[in-house]
mmCIF file of C-alpha atoms and ligand atoms in Angstrom:
data_model
loop_
_atom_site.group_PDB
_atom_site.id
_atom_site.type_symbol
_atom_site.label_atom_id
_atom_site.label_comp_id
_atom_site.label_asym_id
_atom_site.label_seq_id
_atom_site.Cartn_x
_atom_site.Cartn_y
_atom_site.Cartn_z
ATOM 1 C CA MET A 1 28.335 5.388 -4.682
ATOM 2 C CA LEU A 2 28.832 6.187 -8.232
ATOM 3 C CA LYS A 3 30.359 6.015 -10.432
ATOM 4 C CA SER A 4 30.678 9.177 -13.409
ATOM 5 C CA ASP A 5 29.350 12.024 -11.666
ATOM 6 C CA THR A 6 26.745 12.770 -13.861
ATOM 7 C CA LEU A 7 23.856 10.987 -11.815
ATOM 8 C CA THR A 8 20.961 9.403 -14.760
ATOM 9 C CA VAL A 9 16.816 9.917 -13.090
ATOM 10 C CA LEU A 10 13.998 8.842 -14.766
ATOM 11 C CA PHE A 11 10.809 9.327 -14.484
ATOM 12 C CA PHE A 12 8.656 6.528 -15.632
ATOM 13 C CA GLY A 13 4.723 4.873 -15.241
ATOM 14 C CA LYS A 14 0.886 5.944 -16.048
ATOM 15 C CA THR A 15 0.001 7.596 -18.777
ATOM 16 C CA GLY A 16 -1.594 11.207 -16.997
ATOM 17 C CA VAL A 17 -0.241 10.402 -12.958
ATOM 18 C CA GLY A 18 2.377 13.705 -14.042
ATOM 19 C CA LYS A 19 5.242 13.122 -14.665
ATOM 20 C CA SER A 20 6.029 16.058 -16.723
ATOM 21 C CA SER A 21 4.259 17.998 -14.290
ATOM 22 C CA THR A 22 6.069 17.091 -11.874
ATOM 23 C CA LEU A 23 9.904 17.272 -13.054
ATOM 24 C CA ASN A 24 8.191 21.535 -14.121
ATOM 25 C CA SER A 25 7.669 20.994 -10.459
ATOM 26 C CA LEU A 26 10.756 20.210 -8.894
ATOM 27 C CA PHE A 27 13.331 22.015 -12.082
ATOM 28 C CA GLY A 28 11.137 25.303 -12.949
ATOM 29 C CA LEU A 29 10.939 23.273 -16.077
ATOM 30 C CA ASN A 30 8.036 23.794 -19.238
ATOM 31 C CA TRP A 31 7.850 20.394 -20.995
ATOM 32 C CA ALA A 32 3.800 20.188 -21.661
ATOM 33 C CA THR A 33 1.433 18.835 -19.455
ATOM 34 C CA ASP A 34 -2.006 17.834 -20.240
ATOM 35 C CA ASP A 35 -5.374 15.954 -18.644
ATOM 36 C CA ALA A 36 -6.950 15.213 -21.685
ATOM 37 C CA ILE A 37 -4.656 13.509 -24.066
ATOM 38 C CA ALA A 38 -1.027 12.136 -23.705
ATOM 39 C CA CYS A 39 1.328 14.693 -24.001
ATOM 40 C CA THR A 40 4.719 12.843 -23.849
ATOM 41 C CA LYS A 41 5.254 10.798 -26.722
ATOM 42 C CA ALA A 42 9.386 9.757 -26.695
ATOM 43 C CA PRO A 43 11.403 10.105 -23.857
ATOM 44 C CA GLN A 44 12.898 13.784 -23.699
ATOM 45 C CA PHE A 45 15.735 14.365 -21.863
ATOM 46 C CA THR A 46 17.223 17.433 -20.169
ATOM 47 C CA TYR A 47 20.454 18.545 -18.277
ATOM 48 C CA LEU A 48 20.718 20.311 -15.015
ATOM 49 C CA ASP A 49 24.295 22.372 -13.991
ATOM 50 C CA ARG A 50 25.255 22.243 -10.253
ATOM 51 C CA SER A 51 25.541 26.390 -11.703
ATOM 52 C CA HIS A 52 22.606 26.660 -12.213
ATOM 53 C CA TYR A 53 21.351 23.629 -9.289
ATOM 54 C CA LEU A 54 22.660 25.074 -6.640
ATOM 55 C CA ASP A 55 21.476 21.990 -4.522
ATOM 56 C CA LEU A 56 22.833 19.089 -6.837
ATOM 57 C CA PRO A 57 24.392 16.797 -5.069
ATOM 58 C CA TYR A 58 26.263 16.192 -8.565
ATOM 59 C CA GLN A 59 27.796 17.703 -10.623
ATOM 60 C CA GLN A 60 25.282 17.447 -13.548
ATOM 61 C CA VAL A 61 22.281 14.862 -13.385
ATOM 62 C CA ARG A 62 20.225 14.316 -16.710
ATOM 63 C CA LEU A 63 17.049 14.013 -16.413
ATOM 64 C CA VAL A 64 14.375 11.643 -18.601
ATOM 65 C CA ASP A 65 10.699 12.077 -18.603
ATOM 66 C CA MET A 66 9.562 8.694 -20.594
ATOM 67 C CA PRO A 67 6.279 8.542 -22.364
ATOM 68 C CA GLY A 68 3.356 6.740 -19.615
ATOM 69 C CA ILE A 69 2.177 3.851 -20.381
ATOM 70 C CA GLY A 70 -1.274 2.411 -20.383
ATOM 71 C CA GLU A 71 -2.736 4.783 -22.778
ATOM 72 C CA SER A 72 -2.655 1.362 -25.326
ATOM 73 C CA VAL A 73 -1.900 -1.681 -25.648
ATOM 74 C CA THR A 74 -0.475 -0.489 -29.312
ATOM 75 C CA ASP A 75 1.591 2.422 -27.434
ATOM 76 C CA ASP A 76 3.140 0.419 -24.781
ATOM 77 C CA GLU A 77 4.358 -1.631 -27.462
ATOM 78 C CA LYS A 78 5.781 0.876 -29.356
ATOM 79 C CA TYR A 79 6.719 2.303 -25.834
ATOM 80 C CA MET A 80 8.300 -0.933 -24.939
ATOM 81 C CA PRO A 81 12.128 -0.276 -26.405
ATOM 82 C CA PHE A 82 11.993 2.932 -25.678
ATOM 83 C CA TYR A 83 12.606 1.727 -21.792
ATOM 84 C CA GLU A 84 15.182 -0.976 -22.626
ATOM 85 C CA GLU A 85 17.013 1.639 -24.128
ATOM 86 C CA TRP A 86 17.302 4.131 -21.491
ATOM 87 C CA ILE A 87 16.526 1.903 -17.963
ATOM 88 C CA PRO A 88 19.711 0.311 -18.171
ATOM 89 C CA GLN A 89 21.545 4.009 -17.979
ATOM 90 C CA THR A 90 19.625 5.528 -14.888
ATOM 91 C CA HIS A 91 20.674 5.402 -11.920
ATOM 92 C CA SER A 92 17.825 6.682 -10.256
ATOM 93 C CA LEU A 93 14.204 5.720 -11.200
ATOM 94 C CA VAL A 94 10.917 7.051 -10.367
ATOM 95 C CA TRP A 95 7.736 5.024 -10.440
ATOM 96 C CA VAL A 96 5.378 8.054 -10.852
ATOM 97 C CA THR A 97 1.649 6.866 -9.672
ATOM 98 C CA GLN A 98 -1.238 8.612 -8.275
ATOM 99 C CA ALA A 99 -2.872 8.835 -4.767
ATOM 100 C CA ASP A 100 -6.607 9.014 -5.547
ATOM 101 C CA THR A 101 -7.012 5.489 -6.974
ATOM 102 C CA ARG A 102 -7.234 1.927 -5.186
ATOM 103 C CA ALA A 103 -6.661 0.828 -9.730
ATOM 104 C CA TYR A 104 -2.638 0.005 -9.360
ATOM 105 C CA LYS A 105 -3.618 -3.396 -11.917
ATOM 106 C CA ARG A 106 -1.759 -1.326 -14.558
ATOM 107 C CA ASP A 107 0.733 -0.506 -12.612
ATOM 108 C CA GLU A 108 1.925 -3.917 -11.416
ATOM 109 C CA ILE A 109 1.641 -6.078 -14.889
ATOM 110 C CA PHE A 110 3.819 -2.604 -16.887
ATOM 111 C CA LEU A 111 5.825 -2.702 -13.968
ATOM 112 C CA THR A 112 6.361 -6.577 -14.145
ATOM 113 C CA LYS A 113 7.674 -5.979 -17.666
ATOM 114 C CA LEU A 114 10.166 -3.967 -16.884
ATOM 115 C CA MET A 115 11.421 -5.955 -13.410
ATOM 116 C CA PRO A 116 14.059 -7.749 -15.934
ATOM 117 C CA LEU A 117 15.445 -4.527 -16.894
ATOM 118 C CA PHE A 118 16.069 -3.529 -13.634
ATOM 119 C CA GLN A 119 19.959 -4.083 -12.536
ATOM 120 C CA PRO A 120 20.264 -4.065 -8.087
ATOM 121 C CA SER A 121 21.763 -1.150 -8.056
ATOM 122 C CA LEU A 122 19.221 0.857 -9.286
ATOM 123 C CA PHE A 123 17.484 3.330 -6.550
ATOM 124 C CA LEU A 124 13.855 2.871 -6.998
ATOM 125 C CA THR A 125 11.471 5.925 -5.644
ATOM 126 C CA VAL A 126 7.788 5.282 -5.830
ATOM 127 C CA ALA A 127 6.397 9.523 -6.320
ATOM 128 C CA LEU A 128 3.448 8.528 -4.988
ATOM 129 C CA ASN A 129 1.331 11.860 -6.552
ATOM 130 C CA LYS A 130 -2.036 14.595 -6.345
ATOM 131 C CA ILE A 131 -1.950 13.889 -3.107
ATOM 132 C CA ASP A 132 -4.848 17.037 -3.364
ATOM 133 C CA CYS A 133 -6.979 14.379 -5.046
ATOM 134 C CA LEU A 134 -7.214 11.750 -2.181
ATOM 135 C CA GLY A 135 -11.089 11.601 -1.117
ATOM 136 C CA VAL A 136 -12.429 12.403 2.057
ATOM 137 C CA ASP A 137 -15.994 11.165 3.606
ATOM 138 C CA GLU A 138 -18.651 13.663 3.777
ATOM 139 C CA GLY A 139 -18.377 16.122 6.402
ATOM 140 C CA GLU A 140 -13.998 16.123 6.610
ATOM 141 C CA LYS A 141 -12.409 18.544 5.153
ATOM 142 C CA ALA A 142 -10.036 18.604 1.785
ATOM 143 C CA PHE A 143 -7.209 19.966 0.339
ATOM 144 C CA ASN A 144 -6.150 23.000 1.472
ATOM 145 C CA PHE A 145 -5.732 25.282 -1.224
ATOM 146 C CA GLU A 146 -4.763 28.512 1.076
ATOM 147 C CA THR A 147 -1.860 27.466 3.008
ATOM 148 C CA GLY A 148 -1.371 24.647 0.122
ATOM 149 C CA GLU A 149 -1.552 21.476 3.072
ATOM 150 C CA PRO A 150 -3.946 18.345 2.901
ATOM 151 C CA SER A 151 -6.049 17.849 5.636
ATOM 152 C CA GLU A 152 -6.338 16.274 8.653
ATOM 153 C CA ALA A 153 -7.868 13.397 6.930
ATOM 154 C CA GLN A 154 -5.861 14.286 4.678
ATOM 155 C CA LEU A 155 -2.961 13.520 6.260
ATOM 156 C CA ARG A 156 -5.356 9.767 8.420
ATOM 157 C CA GLN A 157 -5.007 8.339 5.266
ATOM 158 C CA ILE A 158 -1.585 9.102 3.845
ATOM 159 C CA PRO A 159 0.026 6.066 5.804
ATOM 160 C CA GLU A 160 -3.220 3.533 4.675
ATOM 161 C CA LYS A 161 -2.549 4.095 1.369
ATOM 162 C CA VAL A 162 1.379 4.047 0.812
ATOM 163 C CA ASP A 163 1.352 0.941 2.973
ATOM 164 C CA ASP A 164 -1.412 -0.860 -0.009
ATOM 165 C CA VAL A 165 1.305 0.405 -2.716
ATOM 166 C CA TYR A 166 4.398 -1.349 -1.076
ATOM 167 C CA GLY A 167 2.077 -3.936 -0.290
ATOM 168 C CA ILE A 168 1.939 -4.072 -4.431
ATOM 169 C CA PHE A 169 5.182 -2.394 -5.228
ATOM 170 C CA LYS A 170 6.896 -5.189 -3.290
ATOM 171 C CA SER A 171 5.144 -7.763 -4.556
ATOM 172 C CA VAL A 172 6.760 -7.167 -7.991
ATOM 173 C CA ILE A 173 9.594 -6.827 -7.435
ATOM 174 C CA ASN A 174 10.091 -9.209 -5.012
ATOM 175 C CA GLY A 175 13.787 -8.708 -4.262
ATOM 176 C CA LYS A 176 15.269 -7.884 -7.182
ATOM 177 C CA VAL A 177 16.429 -4.078 -5.745
ATOM 178 C CA ILE A 178 15.976 -2.455 -2.958
ATOM 179 C CA PHE A 179 12.896 -1.656 -1.431
ATOM 180 C CA GLU A 180 11.469 0.041 1.545
ATOM 181 C CA LYS A 181 8.282 1.531 2.577
ATOM 182 C CA SER A 182 10.022 4.125 3.197
ATOM 183 C CA GLN A 183 10.936 5.056 -1.047
ATOM 184 C CA ILE A 184 7.307 5.794 -1.111
ATOM 185 C CA ILE A 185 6.830 9.726 -1.351
ATOM 186 C CA PRO A 186 3.018 10.672 -1.202
ATOM 187 C CA TYR A 187 3.008 14.507 -2.715
ATOM 188 C CA THR A 188 1.768 16.501 -4.657
ATOM 189 C CA SER A 189 3.649 18.157 -7.594
ATOM 190 C CA ILE A 190 0.960 20.328 -8.541
ATOM 191 C CA HIS A 191 0.218 22.219 -4.872
ATOM 192 C CA GLN A 192 3.856 21.751 -4.073
ATOM 193 C CA TRP A 193 3.218 19.553 -0.825
ATOM 194 C CA GLY A 194 5.549 16.775 0.237
ATOM 195 C CA LEU A 195 8.087 17.930 -3.474
ATOM 196 C CA GLN A 196 11.129 18.936 -1.358
ATOM 197 C CA ASN A 197 10.799 14.782 0.230
ATOM 198 C CA LEU A 198 11.164 14.118 -3.005
ATOM 199 C CA LYS A 199 14.154 16.068 -4.380
ATOM 200 C CA ASN A 200 16.080 14.833 -1.359
ATOM 201 C CA LYS A 201 14.765 11.061 -2.226
ATOM 202 C CA VAL A 202 15.657 10.978 -5.662
ATOM 203 C CA PHE A 203 18.747 12.038 -5.103
ATOM 204 C CA GLN A 204 19.353 9.432 -2.292
ATOM 205 C CA ARG A 205 19.970 12.239 0.620
ATOM 206 C CA ASN A 206 17.857 10.875 2.594
HETATM 207 N N1 LIG B 1 -4.840 17.501 -8.889
HETATM 208 C C1 LIG B 1 -4.349 18.086 -9.075
HETATM 209 N N2 LIG B 1 -3.113 17.729 -10.416
HETATM 210 C C2 LIG B 1 -2.135 17.313 -11.312
HETATM 211 C C3 LIG B 1 -1.565 16.949 -10.116
HETATM 212 N N3 LIG B 1 -0.348 17.040 -11.200
HETATM 213 C C4 LIG B 1 -0.521 17.026 -12.235
HETATM 214 N N4 LIG B 1 -1.970 16.632 -12.308
HETATM 215 C C5 LIG B 1 -3.081 16.995 -13.542
HETATM 216 O O1 LIG B 1 -2.948 15.956 -14.504
HETATM 217 C C6 LIG B 1 -2.221 16.228 -15.666
HETATM 218 C C7 LIG B 1 -1.596 15.069 -16.267
HETATM 219 O O2 LIG B 1 -0.061 15.993 -16.449
HETATM 220 P P1 LIG B 1 1.230 15.492 -16.811
HETATM 221 O O3 LIG B 1 2.255 15.640 -16.529
HETATM 222 O O4 LIG B 1 0.790 16.125 -18.186
HETATM 223 O O5 LIG B 1 0.783 13.233 -16.546
HETATM 224 P P2 LIG B 1 2.102 13.056 -17.870
HETATM 225 O O6 LIG B 1 2.615 11.819 -16.559
HETATM 226 O O7 LIG B 1 3.660 13.577 -17.495
HETATM 227 O O8 LIG B 1 1.859 12.503 -18.956
HETATM 228 P P3 LIG B 1 2.176 11.356 -20.553
HETATM 229 O O9 LIG B 1 2.745 12.751 -20.364
HETATM 230 O O10 LIG B 1 0.821 11.661 -21.290
HETATM 231 O O11 LIG B 1 2.325 9.923 -19.912
HETATM 232 C C8 LIG B 1 -1.536 17.382 -15.698
HETATM 233 O O12 LIG B 1 -3.667 18.078 -16.018
HETATM 234 C C9 LIG B 1 -1.353 18.120 -14.183
HETATM 235 O O13 LIG B 1 -2.140 19.494 -13.953
HETATM 236 C C10 LIG B 1 -1.410 17.235 -8.427
HETATM 237 O O14 LIG B 1 -0.290 17.222 -8.168
HETATM 238 N N5 LIG B 1 -2.560 17.624 -8.664
HETATM 239 MG MG1 LIG B 2 4.087 12.874 -20.377
#
């Protein structure tokens, strides 16, 4: 499907959703992360080579970690040229967002701004991070940190969450690129659950 044997994968989304953490967990990197300050101020990228990462389905993968949107309007405007530069070079776009919120307005606004940069051949994945933080009702179990698995109550909530996110993103994407519900992957970057699914999806292996 790809013309070159280097796949460019770009991670983007709001500040603090866990883009850098996800890349660190997926590929054993050591990029800066923080819960209080926006860490990534300019795009950072690295090349992964199949001689080191044996499970790569491509000879080489270029991973790009973008600065997060939504810190301030000025920053968003400052970052826009980075997106204009990088999105056209991208094969696999990963929009990182988080499961523990109902507020996706900023995702919607920014995605709408970026849509003109999307070519129809782009492969989009929505990475739904922080599943461990999904709220549960009183008396129900939360994430099990010992086994690294979501609780029954959290697992029950996931399909509804995916439906919500699908509805919002689908209307913004509006047929510009292929987008099916199976392109939304729930996971948690720091507790590993779902990460392998995310990796498979980003590399378009399922
Ligand atoms: N509970 C929980 N926290 C997470 C998870 N993934 C990331 N975090 C935390 O979220 C915070 C922000 O993570 P970053 O990886 O720095 O987020 P980012 O999207 O790269 O942020 P910017 O560089 O500002 O755009 C850090 O404190 C992470 O430890 C997760 O799965 N669960
Ligand atoms: Mg970051």
